[in-house]
Backbone as a ProteinNet text record, in pm:
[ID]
protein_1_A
[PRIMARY]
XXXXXXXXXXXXXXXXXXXXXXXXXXXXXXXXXXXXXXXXXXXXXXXXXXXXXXXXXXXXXXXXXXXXXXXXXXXXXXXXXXXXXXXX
[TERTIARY]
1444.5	1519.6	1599.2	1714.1	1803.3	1797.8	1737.1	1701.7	1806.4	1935.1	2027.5	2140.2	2107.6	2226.9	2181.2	2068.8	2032.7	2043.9	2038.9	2097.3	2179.6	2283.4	2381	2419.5	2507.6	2558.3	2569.8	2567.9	2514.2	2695.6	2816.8	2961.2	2923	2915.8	2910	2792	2661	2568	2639.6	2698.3	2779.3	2878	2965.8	3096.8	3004.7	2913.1	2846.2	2824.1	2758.1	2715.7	2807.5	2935.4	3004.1	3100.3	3101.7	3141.3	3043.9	2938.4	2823.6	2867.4	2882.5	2912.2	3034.4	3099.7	3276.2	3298.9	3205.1	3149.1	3089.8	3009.9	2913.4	2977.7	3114.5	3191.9	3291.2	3323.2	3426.8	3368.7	3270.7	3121.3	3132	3112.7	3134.4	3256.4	3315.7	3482.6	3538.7	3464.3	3477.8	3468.9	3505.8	3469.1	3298.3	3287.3	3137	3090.4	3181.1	3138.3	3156.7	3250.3	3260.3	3186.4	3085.3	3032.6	2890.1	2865.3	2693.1	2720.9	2867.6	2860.8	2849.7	2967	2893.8	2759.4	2658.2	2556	2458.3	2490.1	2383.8	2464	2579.2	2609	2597.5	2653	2669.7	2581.1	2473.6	2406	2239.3	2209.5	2081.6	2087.8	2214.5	2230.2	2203	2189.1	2203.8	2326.3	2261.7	2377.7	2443.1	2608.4	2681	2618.8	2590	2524.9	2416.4	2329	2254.9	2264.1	2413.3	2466.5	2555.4	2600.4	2697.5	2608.8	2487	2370.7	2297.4	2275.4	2262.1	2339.2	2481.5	2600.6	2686.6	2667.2	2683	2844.5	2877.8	3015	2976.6	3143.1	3105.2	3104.5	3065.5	3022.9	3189.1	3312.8	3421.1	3455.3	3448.9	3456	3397	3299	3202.1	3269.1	3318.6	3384.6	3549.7	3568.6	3724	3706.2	3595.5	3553.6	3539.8	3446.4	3445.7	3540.7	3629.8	3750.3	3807.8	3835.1	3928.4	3826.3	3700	3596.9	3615.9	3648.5	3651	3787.1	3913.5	4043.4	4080.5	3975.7	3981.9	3907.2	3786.9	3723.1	3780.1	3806.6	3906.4	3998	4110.1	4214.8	4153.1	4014.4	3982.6	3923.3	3892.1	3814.5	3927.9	4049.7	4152.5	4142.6	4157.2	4172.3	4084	3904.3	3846.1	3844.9	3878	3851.4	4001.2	4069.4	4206	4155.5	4057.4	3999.6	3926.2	3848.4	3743.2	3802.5	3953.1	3983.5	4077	4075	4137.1	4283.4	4342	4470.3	4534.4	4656.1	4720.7	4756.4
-2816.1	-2829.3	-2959.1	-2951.5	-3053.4	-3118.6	-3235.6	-3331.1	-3438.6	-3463.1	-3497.5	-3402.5	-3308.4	-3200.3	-3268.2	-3301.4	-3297.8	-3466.8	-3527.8	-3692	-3744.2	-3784	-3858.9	-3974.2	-3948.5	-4047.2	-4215.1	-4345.1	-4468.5	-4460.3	-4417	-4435.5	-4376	-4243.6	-4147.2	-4265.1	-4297.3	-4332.9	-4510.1	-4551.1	-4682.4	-4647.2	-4509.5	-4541.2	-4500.4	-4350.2	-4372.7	-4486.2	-4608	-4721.7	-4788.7	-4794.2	-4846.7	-4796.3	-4707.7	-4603.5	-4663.8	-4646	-4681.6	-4803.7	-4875	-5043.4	-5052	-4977.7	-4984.9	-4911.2	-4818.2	-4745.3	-4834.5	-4902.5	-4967.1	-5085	-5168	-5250.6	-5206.4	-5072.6	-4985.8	-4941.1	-4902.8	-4925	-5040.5	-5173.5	-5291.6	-5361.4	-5321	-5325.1	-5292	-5111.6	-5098.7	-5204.7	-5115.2	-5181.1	-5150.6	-5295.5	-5255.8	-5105.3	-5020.1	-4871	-4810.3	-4808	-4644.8	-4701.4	-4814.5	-4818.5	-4775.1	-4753.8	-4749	-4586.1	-4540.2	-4429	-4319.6	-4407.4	-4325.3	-4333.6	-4447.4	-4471.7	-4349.2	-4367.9	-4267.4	-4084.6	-4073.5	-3951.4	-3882.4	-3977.3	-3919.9	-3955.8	-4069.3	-4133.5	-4048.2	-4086.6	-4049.5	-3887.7	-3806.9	-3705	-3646.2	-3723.4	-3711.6	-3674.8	-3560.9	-3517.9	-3605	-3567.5	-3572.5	-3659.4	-3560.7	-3572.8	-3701.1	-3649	-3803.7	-3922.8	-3921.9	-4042.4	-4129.5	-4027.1	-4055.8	-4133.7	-4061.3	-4118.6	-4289.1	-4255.9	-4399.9	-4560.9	-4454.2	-4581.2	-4575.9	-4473.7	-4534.7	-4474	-4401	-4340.9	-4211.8	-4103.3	-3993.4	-3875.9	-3780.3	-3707.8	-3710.3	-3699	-3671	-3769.5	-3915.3	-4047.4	-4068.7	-4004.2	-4016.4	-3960.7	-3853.6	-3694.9	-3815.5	-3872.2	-3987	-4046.3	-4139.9	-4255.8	-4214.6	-4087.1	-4052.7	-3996.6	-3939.7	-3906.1	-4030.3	-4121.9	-4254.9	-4329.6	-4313.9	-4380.9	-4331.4	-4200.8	-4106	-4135.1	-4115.8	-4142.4	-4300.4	-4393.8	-4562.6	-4572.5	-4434.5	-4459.9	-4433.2	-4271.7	-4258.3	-4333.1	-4407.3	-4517.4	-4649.1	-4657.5	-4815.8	-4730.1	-4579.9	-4582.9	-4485.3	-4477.8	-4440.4	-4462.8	-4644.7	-4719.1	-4650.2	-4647.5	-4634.8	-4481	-4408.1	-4273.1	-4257.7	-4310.1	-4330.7	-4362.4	-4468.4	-4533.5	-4416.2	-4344.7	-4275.5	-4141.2	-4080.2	-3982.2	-4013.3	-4113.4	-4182.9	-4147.6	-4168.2	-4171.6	-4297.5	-4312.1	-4462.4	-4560.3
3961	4085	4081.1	4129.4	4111.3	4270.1	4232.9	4347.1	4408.1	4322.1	4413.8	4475.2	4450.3	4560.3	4683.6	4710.6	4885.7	4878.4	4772.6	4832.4	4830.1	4917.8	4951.3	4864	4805.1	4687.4	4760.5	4693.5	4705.1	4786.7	4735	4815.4	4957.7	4942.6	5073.2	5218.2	5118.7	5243.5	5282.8	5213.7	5221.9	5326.9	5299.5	5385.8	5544.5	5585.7	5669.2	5764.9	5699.8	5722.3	5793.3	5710.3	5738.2	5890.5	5899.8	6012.7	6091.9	6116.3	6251.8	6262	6169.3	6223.2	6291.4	6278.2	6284.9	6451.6	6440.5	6597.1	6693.1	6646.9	6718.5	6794.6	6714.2	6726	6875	6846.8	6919.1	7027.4	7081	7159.3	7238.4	7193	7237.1	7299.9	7231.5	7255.1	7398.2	7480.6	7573	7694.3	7823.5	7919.4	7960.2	8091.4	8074.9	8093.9	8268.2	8280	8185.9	8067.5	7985.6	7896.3	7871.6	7747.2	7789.7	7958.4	7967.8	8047.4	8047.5	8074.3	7907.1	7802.5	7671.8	7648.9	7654.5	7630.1	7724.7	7833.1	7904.8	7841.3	7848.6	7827.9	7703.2	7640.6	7423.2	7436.9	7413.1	7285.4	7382.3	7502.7	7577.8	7637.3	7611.3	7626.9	7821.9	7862.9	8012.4	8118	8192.7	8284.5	8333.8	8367.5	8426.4	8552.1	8614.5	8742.8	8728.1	8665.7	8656.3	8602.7	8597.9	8512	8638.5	8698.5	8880.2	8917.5	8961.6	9051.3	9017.1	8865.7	8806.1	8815.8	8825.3	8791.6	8975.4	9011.5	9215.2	9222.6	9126.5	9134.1	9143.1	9120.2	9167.5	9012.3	8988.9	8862.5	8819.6	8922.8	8852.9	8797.7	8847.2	8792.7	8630.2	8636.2	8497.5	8407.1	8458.3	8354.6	8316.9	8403.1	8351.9	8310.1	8291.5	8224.8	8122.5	8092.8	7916.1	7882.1	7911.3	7863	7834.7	7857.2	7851.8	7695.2	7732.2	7634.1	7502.3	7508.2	7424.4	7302.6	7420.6	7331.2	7293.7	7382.7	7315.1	7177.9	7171.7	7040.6	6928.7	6950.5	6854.5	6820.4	6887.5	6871.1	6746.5	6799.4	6764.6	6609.1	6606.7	6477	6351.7	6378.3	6300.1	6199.6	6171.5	6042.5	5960.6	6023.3	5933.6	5916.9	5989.2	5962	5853.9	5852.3	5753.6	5598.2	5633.2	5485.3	5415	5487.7	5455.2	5360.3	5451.8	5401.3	5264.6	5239.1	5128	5137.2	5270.1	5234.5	5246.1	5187.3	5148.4	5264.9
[MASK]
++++++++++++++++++++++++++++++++++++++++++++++++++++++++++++++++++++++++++++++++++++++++

């Protein structure tokens, strides 16, 4: 049985790495609401609804905030998603 089909080459688990750090940065980067509204929504997987209730706004507020969180991440993680796909 060939035991590295299923392991992630030393480049592949590097660029990974490097992505979470580069996320994590872009994460930080936010403002304080869309970073503890991604945090409760993406990362803790929690409703909508119980994310309103938590943060004292209203569920449609939440649903804008991650939309905005969403297209600032993407923005801030281009470069590296640029690096990754190896284009020039």
């Amino acid at each position: 049985e060939d035991l590295t089909a299923n392991t992630p080459n030393a480049e592949g688990a590097l660029l990974q790495t490097e992505e979470r750090v580069r996320l994590k940065a872009c994460v930080a980067g936010l403002g304080e609401l869309q970073r503890r509204v991604v945090t409760l929504r993406m990362l803790e997987e929690r409703p909508g609804e119980d994310v309103a209730q938590l943060l004292g706004v209203s569920a449609n507020h939440v649903a804008v905030l991650l939309l905005r969180a969403k297209a600032a991440l993407r923005v801030c993680m281009l470069p590296a998603l640029d690096g990754i796909s190896g284009a020039p």
